[in-house]
mmCIF file of C-alpha atoms and ligand atoms in Angstrom:
data_model
loop_
_atom_site.group_PDB
_atom_site.id
_atom_site.type_symbol
_atom_site.label_atom_id
_atom_site.label_comp_id
_atom_site.label_asym_id
_atom_site.label_seq_id
_atom_site.Cartn_x
_atom_site.Cartn_y
_atom_site.Cartn_z
ATOM 1 C CA MET A 1164 102.324 104.177 120.930
ATOM 2 C CA ARG A 1165 100.393 103.016 117.547
ATOM 3 C CA THR A 1166 100.841 100.077 115.971
ATOM 4 C CA ALA A 1167 101.406 99.179 112.159
ATOM 5 C CA LEU A 1168 101.168 96.322 110.049
ATOM 6 C CA ILE A 1169 103.332 96.343 107.397
ATOM 7 C CA THR A 1170 102.259 92.637 104.380
ATOM 8 C CA GLY A 1171 104.795 93.462 102.253
ATOM 9 C CA ILE A 1172 107.260 94.502 104.222
ATOM 10 C CA THR A 1173 110.707 92.589 102.438
ATOM 11 C CA GLY A 1174 109.595 94.904 100.074
ATOM 12 C CA GLN A 1175 111.268 97.731 97.973
ATOM 13 C CA ASP A 1176 107.881 100.133 99.985
ATOM 14 C CA GLY A 1177 107.808 98.110 102.832
ATOM 15 C CA SER A 1178 111.305 99.066 103.815
ATOM 16 C CA TYR A 1179 111.719 102.722 103.417
ATOM 17 C CA LEU A 1180 107.323 102.583 105.051
ATOM 18 C CA ALA A 1181 108.858 100.783 108.101
ATOM 19 C CA GLU A 1182 111.821 103.302 107.807
ATOM 20 C CA PHE A 1183 109.146 106.459 108.029
ATOM 21 C CA LEU A 1184 107.110 104.732 110.796
ATOM 22 C CA LEU A 1185 110.093 103.750 113.159
ATOM 23 C CA LYS A 1186 110.332 107.776 113.283
ATOM 24 C CA LYS A 1187 107.553 108.777 114.322
ATOM 25 C CA ASN A 1188 107.538 106.284 117.067
ATOM 26 C CA TYR A 1189 104.776 103.277 115.779
ATOM 27 C CA ARG A 1190 105.264 99.318 117.257
ATOM 28 C CA VAL A 1191 105.811 98.308 113.009
ATOM 29 C CA VAL A 1192 104.691 94.425 112.568
ATOM 30 C CA GLY A 1193 105.698 93.214 109.131
ATOM 31 C CA MET A 1194 104.631 90.537 107.620
ATOM 32 C CA VAL A 1195 106.112 87.865 105.408
ATOM 33 C CA ARG A 1196 105.717 84.668 104.035
ATOM 34 C CA ARG A 1197 107.386 81.404 104.952
ATOM 35 C CA SER A 1198 110.765 80.652 102.375
ATOM 36 C CA SER A 1199 113.134 78.113 102.610
ATOM 37 C CA THR A 1200 115.726 80.867 102.497
ATOM 38 C CA GLU A 1201 115.493 84.035 103.773
ATOM 39 C CA ASN A 1202 114.674 87.380 101.415
ATOM 40 C CA PHE A 1203 115.908 90.123 103.976
ATOM 41 C CA GLU A 1204 118.186 92.082 102.608
ATOM 42 C CA ARG A 1205 115.911 95.347 102.632
ATOM 43 C CA ILE A 1206 114.868 95.838 106.160
ATOM 44 C CA GLU A 1207 118.493 93.815 107.680
ATOM 45 C CA HIS A 1208 119.162 96.828 109.387
ATOM 46 C CA LEU A 1209 115.849 96.908 110.665
ATOM 47 C CA GLN A 1210 115.454 93.524 112.116
ATOM 48 C CA ASP A 1211 116.426 94.720 116.310
ATOM 49 C CA LYS A 1212 113.817 97.545 115.820
ATOM 50 C CA ILE A 1213 110.458 95.772 113.945
ATOM 51 C CA GLU A 1214 108.805 92.794 114.611
ATOM 52 C CA LEU A 1215 107.775 89.764 111.877
ATOM 53 C CA ARG A 1216 105.145 87.516 112.008
ATOM 54 C CA GLN A 1217 104.025 84.455 108.776
ATOM 55 C CA ALA A 1218 101.490 85.045 107.106
ATOM 56 C CA ASP A 1219 100.405 84.253 103.198
ATOM 57 C CA LEU A 1220 97.938 86.429 101.662
ATOM 58 C CA LEU A 1221 96.127 82.805 99.951
ATOM 59 C CA ASP A 1222 95.551 81.844 103.301
ATOM 60 C CA GLN A 1223 92.734 83.358 105.454
ATOM 61 C CA LEU A 1224 92.394 82.164 108.678
ATOM 62 C CA SER A 1225 96.436 83.217 109.352
ATOM 63 C CA LEU A 1226 95.644 86.799 107.957
ATOM 64 C CA ILE A 1227 92.873 86.554 110.623
ATOM 65 C CA THR A 1228 95.000 85.357 113.201
ATOM 66 C CA LEU A 1229 97.514 87.688 113.035
ATOM 67 C CA LEU A 1230 95.445 90.598 113.196
ATOM 68 C CA GLU A 1231 93.863 89.459 116.583
ATOM 69 C CA ASP A 1232 97.141 88.716 118.176
ATOM 70 C CA VAL A 1233 99.138 91.824 116.400
ATOM 71 C CA ARG A 1234 95.692 94.184 116.653
ATOM 72 C CA PRO A 1235 96.827 96.993 114.643
ATOM 73 C CA GLN A 1236 95.573 100.351 114.582
ATOM 74 C CA GLU A 1237 97.276 101.607 110.609
ATOM 75 C CA ILE A 1238 97.242 98.287 107.690
ATOM 76 C CA TYR A 1239 99.112 98.752 105.382
ATOM 77 C CA ASN A 1240 98.989 96.313 102.119
ATOM 78 C CA LEU A 1241 101.783 96.240 100.107
ATOM 79 C CA ALA A 1242 102.051 92.485 98.795
ATOM 80 C CA ALA A 1243 101.200 92.052 96.049
ATOM 81 C CA GLN A 1244 102.827 90.141 92.874
ATOM 82 C CA SER A 1245 104.405 93.092 91.432
ATOM 83 C CA PHE A 1246 106.150 92.453 88.325
ATOM 84 C CA VAL A 1247 103.846 93.919 85.109
ATOM 85 C CA PRO A 1248 105.692 90.196 82.441
ATOM 86 C CA THR A 1249 105.097 87.544 85.291
ATOM 87 C CA SER A 1250 101.717 88.546 85.323
ATOM 88 C CA TRP A 1251 101.340 86.987 81.794
ATOM 89 C CA GLU A 1252 103.175 84.301 82.556
ATOM 90 C CA GLN A 1253 101.594 83.808 86.048
ATOM 91 C CA PRO A 1254 97.809 85.191 85.506
ATOM 92 C CA VAL A 1255 96.056 83.216 88.169
ATOM 93 C CA LEU A 1256 98.545 83.689 90.679
ATOM 94 C CA THR A 1257 99.101 86.793 90.100
ATOM 95 C CA ALA A 1258 95.144 87.240 90.985
ATOM 96 C CA GLU A 1259 95.237 85.608 94.301
ATOM 97 C CA PHE A 1260 97.863 87.193 95.554
ATOM 98 C CA THR A 1261 97.315 90.867 93.991
ATOM 99 C CA ALA A 1262 93.598 90.484 93.257
ATOM 100 C CA LEU A 1263 91.661 87.881 95.812
ATOM 101 C CA GLY A 1264 93.874 89.011 98.786
ATOM 102 C CA VAL A 1265 93.328 92.166 99.235
ATOM 103 C CA THR A 1266 89.555 90.086 99.357
ATOM 104 C CA ARG A 1267 91.397 87.891 102.491
ATOM 105 C CA LEU A 1268 92.795 90.449 104.480
ATOM 106 C CA LEU A 1269 89.035 93.208 104.149
ATOM 107 C CA GLU A 1270 87.299 90.433 105.267
ATOM 108 C CA ALA A 1271 89.931 90.013 108.377
ATOM 109 C CA VAL A 1272 89.786 93.529 109.446
ATOM 110 C CA LYS A 1273 86.304 93.034 109.030
ATOM 111 C CA LEU A 1274 85.716 90.345 111.380
ATOM 112 C CA VAL A 1275 88.338 91.140 114.164
ATOM 113 C CA ASP A 1276 88.125 95.258 114.082
ATOM 114 C CA ARG A 1277 86.480 97.331 112.029
ATOM 115 C CA SER A 1278 88.189 100.256 113.431
ATOM 116 C CA ILE A 1279 91.767 99.531 111.375
ATOM 117 C CA ARG A 1280 92.706 102.029 108.786
ATOM 118 C CA PHE A 1281 93.561 99.795 105.883
ATOM 119 C CA TYR A 1282 95.653 101.049 103.101
ATOM 120 C CA GLN A 1283 95.656 99.192 99.505
ATOM 121 C CA ALA A 1284 98.222 100.229 97.282
ATOM 122 C CA SER A 1285 97.277 101.118 94.014
ATOM 123 C CA SER A 1286 98.639 101.732 91.137
ATOM 124 C CA SER A 1287 98.955 103.371 87.920
ATOM 125 C CA GLU A 1288 99.119 100.621 85.256
ATOM 126 C CA MET A 1289 95.245 100.851 86.051
ATOM 127 C CA PHE A 1290 94.886 104.046 84.016
ATOM 128 C CA GLY A 1291 96.490 101.464 80.793
ATOM 129 C CA LYS A 1292 95.233 103.187 77.983
ATOM 130 C CA VAL A 1293 94.753 106.206 79.302
ATOM 131 C CA ARG A 1294 91.506 107.803 78.938
ATOM 132 C CA GLU A 1295 92.864 111.381 79.609
ATOM 133 C CA THR A 1296 96.080 113.528 80.291
ATOM 134 C CA PRO A 1297 97.554 113.539 83.065
ATOM 135 C CA GLN A 1298 95.170 111.367 84.997
ATOM 136 C CA ASN A 1299 93.529 111.660 88.144
ATOM 137 C CA GLU A 1300 91.396 110.333 90.634
ATOM 138 C CA LYS A 1301 88.645 110.995 88.051
ATOM 139 C CA THR A 1302 90.024 108.754 85.277
ATOM 140 C CA PRO A 1303 88.769 105.704 83.655
ATOM 141 C CA PHE A 1304 90.083 102.568 84.746
ATOM 142 C CA TYR A 1305 91.395 100.468 81.281
ATOM 143 C CA PRO A 1306 94.572 98.140 82.239
ATOM 144 C CA ARG A 1307 96.533 97.060 80.211
ATOM 145 C CA SER A 1308 98.150 93.236 81.513
ATOM 146 C CA PRO A 1309 96.350 91.030 84.672
ATOM 147 C CA TYR A 1310 98.787 92.957 87.000
ATOM 148 C CA GLY A 1311 96.466 95.571 86.363
ATOM 149 C CA VAL A 1312 93.560 94.074 86.131
ATOM 150 C CA ALA A 1313 94.239 92.714 89.462
ATOM 151 C CA LYS A 1314 95.212 96.136 91.353
ATOM 152 C CA VAL A 1315 91.929 97.570 89.371
ATOM 153 C CA TYR A 1316 89.967 94.613 91.132
ATOM 154 C CA GLY A 1317 91.794 95.090 94.642
ATOM 155 C CA HIS A 1318 90.497 99.091 94.104
ATOM 156 C CA PHE A 1319 87.064 98.965 93.238
ATOM 157 C CA LEU A 1320 87.069 95.746 96.718
ATOM 158 C CA THR A 1321 88.439 98.943 98.701
ATOM 159 C CA VAL A 1322 86.019 101.191 97.825
ATOM 160 C CA ASN A 1323 83.155 98.248 98.186
ATOM 161 C CA TYR A 1324 84.567 97.617 101.766
ATOM 162 C CA ARG A 1325 83.968 101.413 102.946
ATOM 163 C CA GLU A 1326 80.928 102.360 101.610
ATOM 164 C CA SER A 1327 79.362 98.973 102.434
ATOM 165 C CA TYR A 1328 80.588 98.528 106.329
ATOM 166 C CA ASP A 1329 81.883 101.772 106.232
ATOM 167 C CA LEU A 1330 85.813 100.962 107.108
ATOM 168 C CA PHE A 1331 88.584 103.177 107.522
ATOM 169 C CA ALA A 1332 90.023 101.980 104.134
ATOM 170 C CA CYS A 1333 92.032 104.026 101.033
ATOM 171 C CA SER A 1334 93.749 103.844 98.491
ATOM 172 C CA GLY A 1335 97.018 105.583 97.349
ATOM 173 C CA ILE A 1336 97.578 105.068 93.105
ATOM 174 C CA LEU A 1337 100.963 105.358 92.289
ATOM 175 C CA PHE A 1338 102.778 106.598 89.537
ATOM 176 C CA ASN A 1339 106.129 104.759 89.433
ATOM 177 C CA HIS A 1340 108.437 104.636 92.143
ATOM 178 C CA GLU A 1341 111.965 103.541 92.412
ATOM 179 C CA SER A 1342 114.983 103.259 94.713
ATOM 180 C CA PRO A 1343 118.508 101.593 94.909
ATOM 181 C CA ARG A 1344 116.153 99.496 96.797
ATOM 182 C CA ARG A 1345 114.516 98.681 93.585
ATOM 183 C CA GLY A 1346 114.206 94.522 92.163
ATOM 184 C CA LYS A 1347 116.793 94.202 89.353
ATOM 185 C CA GLU A 1348 113.509 93.483 86.721
ATOM 186 C CA PHE A 1349 112.362 96.724 87.012
ATOM 187 C CA VAL A 1350 113.369 99.518 84.077
ATOM 188 C CA SER A 1351 114.614 101.839 86.264
ATOM 189 C CA ARG A 1352 116.811 99.616 88.524
ATOM 190 C CA LYS A 1353 118.242 97.157 85.543
ATOM 191 C CA ILE A 1354 119.277 100.680 83.446
ATOM 192 C CA SER A 1355 121.492 101.673 87.124
ATOM 193 C CA TYR A 1356 122.960 98.699 87.680
ATOM 194 C CA ASN A 1357 123.306 97.217 84.380
ATOM 195 C CA VAL A 1358 125.747 100.477 83.572
ATOM 196 C CA ALA A 1359 127.368 100.409 86.705
ATOM 197 C CA ARG A 1360 128.339 97.150 85.507
ATOM 198 C CA ILE A 1361 128.992 98.573 82.662
ATOM 199 C CA ARG A 1362 131.300 101.100 84.244
ATOM 200 C CA LEU A 1363 133.321 98.497 86.157
ATOM 201 C CA GLY A 1364 133.948 96.621 83.148
ATOM 202 C CA LEU A 1365 132.620 93.596 84.067
ATOM 203 C CA SER A 1366 130.181 93.485 80.789
ATOM 204 C CA ASN A 1367 129.510 95.570 78.043
ATOM 205 C CA GLU A 1368 125.839 95.463 77.363
ATOM 206 C CA LEU A 1369 122.869 96.030 78.454
ATOM 207 C CA LYS A 1370 119.154 94.843 76.430
ATOM 208 C CA LEU A 1371 115.935 97.064 76.292
ATOM 209 C CA GLY A 1372 112.348 96.225 74.358
ATOM 210 C CA ASN A 1373 110.474 99.260 74.410
ATOM 211 C CA LEU A 1374 112.641 102.854 75.162
ATOM 212 C CA LYS A 1375 109.734 105.192 74.017
ATOM 213 C CA ALA A 1376 107.509 103.894 76.928
ATOM 214 C CA ALA A 1377 106.700 107.055 79.233
ATOM 215 C CA ARG A 1378 106.778 106.924 83.013
ATOM 216 C CA ASP A 1379 105.713 109.398 85.288
ATOM 217 C CA TRP A 1380 108.657 108.224 88.216
ATOM 218 C CA GLY A 1381 109.709 109.690 91.845
ATOM 219 C CA TYR A 1382 111.661 107.858 94.082
ATOM 220 C CA ALA A 1383 110.082 105.795 96.398
ATOM 221 C CA GLY A 1384 110.899 107.862 99.683
ATOM 222 C CA ASP A 1385 108.697 109.928 98.968
ATOM 223 C CA TYR A 1386 105.949 107.526 97.941
ATOM 224 C CA VAL A 1387 106.153 106.002 101.728
ATOM 225 C CA ARG A 1388 105.036 109.920 103.143
ATOM 226 C CA ALA A 1389 102.235 109.920 101.693
ATOM 227 C CA MET A 1390 100.637 106.645 101.888
ATOM 228 C CA TRP A 1391 101.273 107.282 106.087
ATOM 229 C CA MET A 1392 99.490 111.021 105.077
ATOM 230 C CA MET A 1393 96.511 109.113 103.571
ATOM 231 C CA LEU A 1394 95.379 107.721 106.837
ATOM 232 C CA GLN A 1395 95.992 110.394 108.636
ATOM 233 C CA GLN A 1396 93.331 112.407 107.528
ATOM 234 C CA GLU A 1397 89.525 112.685 108.817
ATOM 235 C CA GLU A 1398 87.606 111.037 106.043
ATOM 236 C CA PRO A 1399 88.656 107.745 103.797
ATOM 237 C CA GLN A 1400 89.533 109.275 100.385
ATOM 238 C CA ASP A 1401 91.894 107.677 96.925
ATOM 239 C CA PHE A 1402 94.474 109.669 96.015
ATOM 240 C CA VAL A 1403 96.712 109.581 92.914
ATOM 241 C CA VAL A 1404 100.217 109.737 93.906
ATOM 242 C CA GLY A 1405 102.775 111.257 91.020
ATOM 243 C CA THR A 1406 105.468 114.588 90.186
ATOM 244 C CA GLY A 1407 103.973 115.786 87.064
ATOM 245 C CA ARG A 1408 106.492 114.769 84.921
ATOM 246 C CA ALA A 1409 106.988 112.152 82.852
ATOM 247 C CA HIS A 1410 110.160 110.677 80.543
ATOM 248 C CA THR A 1411 111.029 107.669 78.522
ATOM 249 C CA VAL A 1412 112.982 104.373 79.329
ATOM 250 C CA GLN A 1413 115.294 106.525 76.677
ATOM 251 C CA ASP A 1414 115.235 109.801 78.733
ATOM 252 C CA LEU A 1415 116.517 107.201 82.029
ATOM 253 C CA VAL A 1416 119.210 105.331 79.676
ATOM 254 C CA GLU A 1417 120.869 108.075 78.284
ATOM 255 C CA ILE A 1418 120.978 110.080 82.151
ATOM 256 C CA ALA A 1419 122.268 107.167 83.279
ATOM 257 C CA PHE A 1420 125.014 106.405 81.185
ATOM 258 C CA ASP A 1421 125.789 109.918 80.254
ATOM 259 C CA HIS A 1422 126.023 109.691 84.843
ATOM 260 C CA VAL A 1423 129.485 108.053 84.155
ATOM 261 C CA GLY A 1424 130.769 109.202 81.024
ATOM 262 C CA LEU A 1425 129.444 106.757 78.824
ATOM 263 C CA ASP A 1426 127.646 107.105 75.416
ATOM 264 C CA TRP A 1427 124.482 104.134 75.748
ATOM 265 C CA LYS A 1428 124.391 103.541 71.725
ATOM 266 C CA LYS A 1429 127.761 101.478 71.917
ATOM 267 C CA HIS A 1430 125.859 99.939 74.588
ATOM 268 C CA VAL A 1431 122.012 99.072 74.639
ATOM 269 C CA LYS A 1432 120.740 96.433 72.169
ATOM 270 C CA LEU A 1433 116.977 96.234 71.625
ATOM 271 C CA ASP A 1434 115.629 93.180 72.547
ATOM 272 C CA PRO A 1435 111.990 92.259 71.030
ATOM 273 C CA ALA A 1436 111.539 89.410 73.518
ATOM 274 C CA LEU A 1437 111.304 92.102 76.589
ATOM 275 C CA VAL A 1438 108.702 93.735 74.447
ATOM 276 C CA ARG A 1439 104.769 93.646 76.287
ATOM 277 C CA PRO A 1440 102.685 91.567 74.440
ATOM 278 C CA ALA A 1441 100.424 95.395 75.842
ATOM 279 C CA GLU A 1442 102.054 98.113 76.302
ATOM 280 C CA VAL A 1443 101.624 100.710 78.541
ATOM 281 C CA ASP A 1444 102.293 103.869 76.368
ATOM 282 C CA HIS A 1445 102.717 106.797 78.708
ATOM 283 C CA LEU A 1446 101.388 108.242 81.691
ATOM 284 C CA ILE A 1447 101.702 111.788 83.965
ATOM 285 C CA ALA A 1448 100.404 112.028 86.828
ATOM 286 C CA ASP A 1449 97.641 114.402 88.109
ATOM 287 C CA ALA A 1450 98.286 115.189 91.741
ATOM 288 C CA THR A 1451 96.169 118.301 92.587
ATOM 289 C CA ARG A 1452 94.890 117.059 95.584
ATOM 290 C CA ALA A 1453 97.820 115.052 96.764
ATOM 291 C CA CYS A 1454 99.812 118.596 97.210
ATOM 292 C CA THR A 1455 96.443 120.334 98.296
ATOM 293 C CA ILE A 1456 94.776 118.359 100.916
ATOM 294 C CA LEU A 1457 97.731 115.931 102.382
ATOM 295 C CA LYS A 1458 100.420 118.667 101.611
ATOM 296 C CA TRP A 1459 102.541 116.114 100.107
ATOM 297 C CA LYS A 1460 104.776 117.083 97.368
ATOM 298 C CA PRO A 1461 108.092 115.072 95.953
ATOM 299 C CA GLU A 1462 111.473 115.995 96.866
ATOM 300 C CA VAL A 1463 113.853 113.969 94.950
ATOM 301 C CA ASP A 1464 113.786 114.679 91.342
ATOM 302 C CA PHE A 1465 113.936 112.349 88.048
ATOM 303 C CA GLU A 1466 117.987 113.267 87.109
ATOM 304 C CA GLY A 1467 118.387 113.723 91.108
ATOM 305 C CA LEU A 1468 116.994 109.724 90.779
ATOM 306 C CA VAL A 1469 118.613 108.684 88.451
ATOM 307 C CA ARG A 1470 122.094 109.777 89.493
ATOM 308 C CA MET A 1471 121.318 108.439 92.936
ATOM 309 C CA MET A 1472 120.714 104.894 92.132
ATOM 310 C CA VAL A 1473 123.489 104.662 89.368
ATOM 311 C CA ASP A 1474 125.930 105.945 91.812
ATOM 312 C CA ALA A 1475 124.149 103.517 95.141
ATOM 313 C CA ASP A 1476 124.571 100.689 92.030
ATOM 314 C CA LEU A 1477 128.599 100.966 91.906
ATOM 315 C CA GLU A 1478 128.873 101.030 94.936
ATOM 316 C CA TYR A 1479 127.118 97.884 95.767
ATOM 317 C CA VAL A 1480 128.331 96.246 92.434
ATOM 318 C CA ARG A 1481 132.440 96.585 94.044
ATOM 319 C CA ARG A 1482 130.839 95.254 96.904
ATOM 320 C CA GLU A 1483 129.001 92.456 95.047
ATOM 321 C CA THR A 1484 132.626 91.830 92.693
ATOM 322 C CA ALA A 1485 134.953 91.522 95.680
ATOM 323 C CA ALA A 1486 132.553 89.046 97.637
ATOM 324 C CA SER A 1487 132.541 87.070 94.996
ATOM 325 C CA GLY A 1488 136.405 87.343 94.798
ATOM 326 C CA LYS A 1489 136.043 85.672 98.542
ATOM 327 C CA SER A 1490 134.291 82.506 98.167
HETATM 328 P P1 NAP B 1991 107.709 94.571 95.900
HETATM 329 O O1 NAP B 1991 108.943 95.197 95.868
HETATM 330 O O2 NAP B 1991 107.930 93.475 94.139
HETATM 331 O O3 NAP B 1991 107.407 93.794 96.907
HETATM 332 C C1 NAP B 1991 105.889 92.675 96.820
HETATM 333 C C2 NAP B 1991 106.206 92.570 98.715
HETATM 334 O O4 NAP B 1991 104.954 91.584 98.694
HETATM 335 C C3 NAP B 1991 107.717 91.665 99.161
HETATM 336 O O5 NAP B 1991 107.638 91.901 100.163
HETATM 337 C C4 NAP B 1991 106.959 90.183 98.089
HETATM 338 O O6 NAP B 1991 107.521 89.810 99.674
HETATM 339 C C5 NAP B 1991 105.742 90.454 98.895
HETATM 340 N N1 NAP B 1991 104.367 89.069 99.016
HETATM 341 C C6 NAP B 1991 103.814 88.889 97.925
HETATM 342 N N2 NAP B 1991 103.188 87.840 97.559
HETATM 343 C C7 NAP B 1991 102.659 87.072 98.564
HETATM 344 C C8 NAP B 1991 101.917 86.848 99.398
HETATM 345 N N3 NAP B 1991 101.375 85.701 99.326
HETATM 346 N N4 NAP B 1991 101.948 86.508 100.586
HETATM 347 C C9 NAP B 1991 102.271 87.311 101.417
HETATM 348 N N5 NAP B 1991 103.746 88.490 100.878
HETATM 349 C C10 NAP B 1991 103.484 88.765 99.600
HETATM 350 O O7 NAP B 1991 106.863 95.348 95.418
HETATM 351 P P2 NAP B 1991 106.883 97.543 95.458
HETATM 352 O O8 NAP B 1991 107.122 98.290 94.605
HETATM 353 O O9 NAP B 1991 107.844 97.221 96.569
HETATM 354 O O10 NAP B 1991 105.588 98.150 96.399
HETATM 355 C C11 NAP B 1991 104.787 97.160 96.863
HETATM 356 C C12 NAP B 1991 103.592 97.607 96.460
HETATM 357 O O11 NAP B 1991 102.528 98.878 95.498
HETATM 358 C C13 NAP B 1991 102.858 96.041 95.222
HETATM 359 O O12 NAP B 1991 101.605 95.909 95.609
HETATM 360 C C14 NAP B 1991 102.600 97.083 94.571
HETATM 361 O O13 NAP B 1991 102.110 96.150 93.435
HETATM 362 C C15 NAP B 1991 102.398 98.049 94.235
HETATM 363 N N6 NAP B 1991 102.760 99.731 93.233
HETATM 364 C C16 NAP B 1991 103.591 99.794 93.513
HETATM 365 C C17 NAP B 1991 104.625 101.136 92.354
HETATM 366 C C18 NAP B 1991 105.388 101.282 92.410
HETATM 367 O O14 NAP B 1991 106.332 101.949 90.873
HETATM 368 N N7 NAP B 1991 107.037 100.122 93.355
HETATM 369 C C19 NAP B 1991 103.347 101.501 91.941
HETATM 370 C C20 NAP B 1991 102.011 101.968 92.877
HETATM 371 C C21 NAP B 1991 101.950 100.924 92.587
HETATM 372 P P3 NAP B 1991 108.839 88.216 99.142
HETATM 373 O O15 NAP B 1991 110.070 89.398 99.765
HETATM 374 O O16 NAP B 1991 108.730 87.109 100.069
HETATM 375 O O17 NAP B 1991 107.953 88.731 97.956
HETATM 376 O O1 F7E B 1992 108.973 99.038 82.934
HETATM 377 C C1 F7E B 1992 109.728 99.842 80.062
HETATM 378 C C2 F7E B 1992 108.469 98.814 79.942
HETATM 379 O O2 F7E B 1992 109.022 97.075 84.573
HETATM 380 C C3 F7E B 1992 108.348 100.077 82.920
HETATM 381 C C4 F7E B 1992 105.493 97.550 88.828
HETATM 382 O O3 F7E B 1992 106.384 99.241 89.862
HETATM 383 O O4 F7E B 1992 105.151 100.759 88.214
HETATM 384 C C5 F7E B 1992 105.724 99.275 87.450
HETATM 385 O O5 F7E B 1992 105.249 98.542 86.524
HETATM 386 C C6 F7E B 1992 108.185 100.598 81.385
HETATM 387 C C7 F7E B 1992 107.464 100.128 80.527
HETATM 388 O O6 F7E B 1992 107.175 98.839 85.369
HETATM 389 C C8 F7E B 1992 112.875 96.940 79.345
HETATM 390 O O7 F7E B 1992 107.830 98.154 78.501
HETATM 391 C C9 F7E B 1992 111.697 98.741 78.218
HETATM 392 O O8 F7E B 1992 106.925 100.030 79.410
HETATM 393 O O9 F7E B 1992 109.681 99.143 85.049
HETATM 394 P P1 F7E B 1992 108.961 98.580 84.455
HETATM 395 P P2 F7E B 1992 106.230 98.740 84.947
HETATM 396 O O10 F7E B 1992 105.645 97.814 84.444
HETATM 397 O O11 F7E B 1992 105.226 100.009 84.571
HETATM 398 C C10 F7E B 1992 103.495 100.475 88.687
HETATM 399 C C11 F7E B 1992 103.346 101.752 88.196
HETATM 400 C C12 F7E B 1992 103.624 99.168 88.572
HETATM 401 O O12 F7E B 1992 102.269 99.137 89.680
HETATM 402 C C13 F7E B 1992 104.323 97.807 88.886
HETATM 403 O O13 F7E B 1992 103.950 97.012 90.261
HETATM 404 O O14 F7E B 1992 109.738 100.337 81.273
HETATM 405 N N1 F7E B 1992 110.606 98.642 79.741
HETATM 406 N N2 F7E B 1992 113.082 97.984 78.732
HETATM 407 C C14 F7E B 1992 111.425 97.907 79.992
HETATM 408 N N3 F7E B 1992 110.730 97.271 81.420
HETATM 409 C C15 F7E B 1992 111.276 96.119 82.241
HETATM 410 N N4 F7E B 1992 111.128 95.047 83.174
HETATM 411 N N5 F7E B 1992 112.396 95.951 81.680
HETATM 412 C C16 F7E B 1992 112.886 96.041 80.398
HETATM 413 O O15 F7E B 1992 114.490 95.275 79.785
#
């Protein structure tokens, strides 16, 4: 039985990856940070199948001790401050988690066991003000937020430790991927959650920023498969993962409102406070290498993803409302 350690197991991707690895018969250990209230909503259903250990990307010794105790064969480093707007408000903390956290974890790997296979969660936000379209593994980076800058650091540090110490370390440059488990602050979930509330008569308005921004959106359940595939290759390599199709925020809005029979123009209001200091206008993946070398392909398309999220949020809001009625 192989052991996989997932940092960020309480996040969207961590929960899908844990499910995927359990099906592959892995022993799955999740790293969680100490909190006064537990935040295990996304992994509640897995609690008796996975092991949780406390450590923090900010604490070097905790990571070394964790690896010595768990002895994983694979590490998936998904933990990060991942919300782009927060990275302008807390740029130093973002760098500590999202950039230096990678150094701390790779130092722990180097010290404890250099045969560990290491996956780093790199991001299409590194392309930022894009230098070419579509973006592939050779496209130069031009990040547009402290988050993007921190991810570029983590990315090149992973490349550097691979080349310096011969580690099996690779980066997945993943484009936006969503699901019903996405945090409510990200635009896809913000839209699906509020569309459900409006449909159920609980509110009437949805405030958004830039409707023209375009992203290559896919389904998180498809993307965690690519992470695992990367660590099963003979040689460590970096891969771009995305669907190759881009849509605007407005497209997402239209499909979501349309799915519940509402006219989005009656409910969406533009809020200048939600426009970012520097925007990433248009991202689209060229995932040719992932498709040919990993034989990866997405199974859920954009329209299917949006509808899945709205349907899940209709259920979620009904449960939420019923629970608040009881308390
Ligand atoms: P997410 O839902 O925001 O989850 C982030 C996870 O990181 C949470 O489990 C969080 O724990 C943990 N974390 C944050 N700081 C930590 C620290 N100091 N020590 C330990 N754990 C810490 O993110 P996601 O969408 O699943 O994304 C997973 C990774 O992929 C992130 O690195 C993200 O930047 C990257 N990425 C995401 C996308 C995407 O579209 N989703 C695309 C490209 C790359 P708490 O629950 O305690 O907060
Ligand atoms: O924004 C626009 C916003 O916050 C998408 C993270 O997982 O993917 C994610 O980063 C777009 C942007 O994701 C609102 O300006 C308009 O252009 O859902 P988002 P993101 O910034 O692309 C990458 C790949 C990651 O790596 C990150 O960790 O939508 N937008 N109005 C809005 N965005 C938000 N959040 N809220 C709005 O009201």
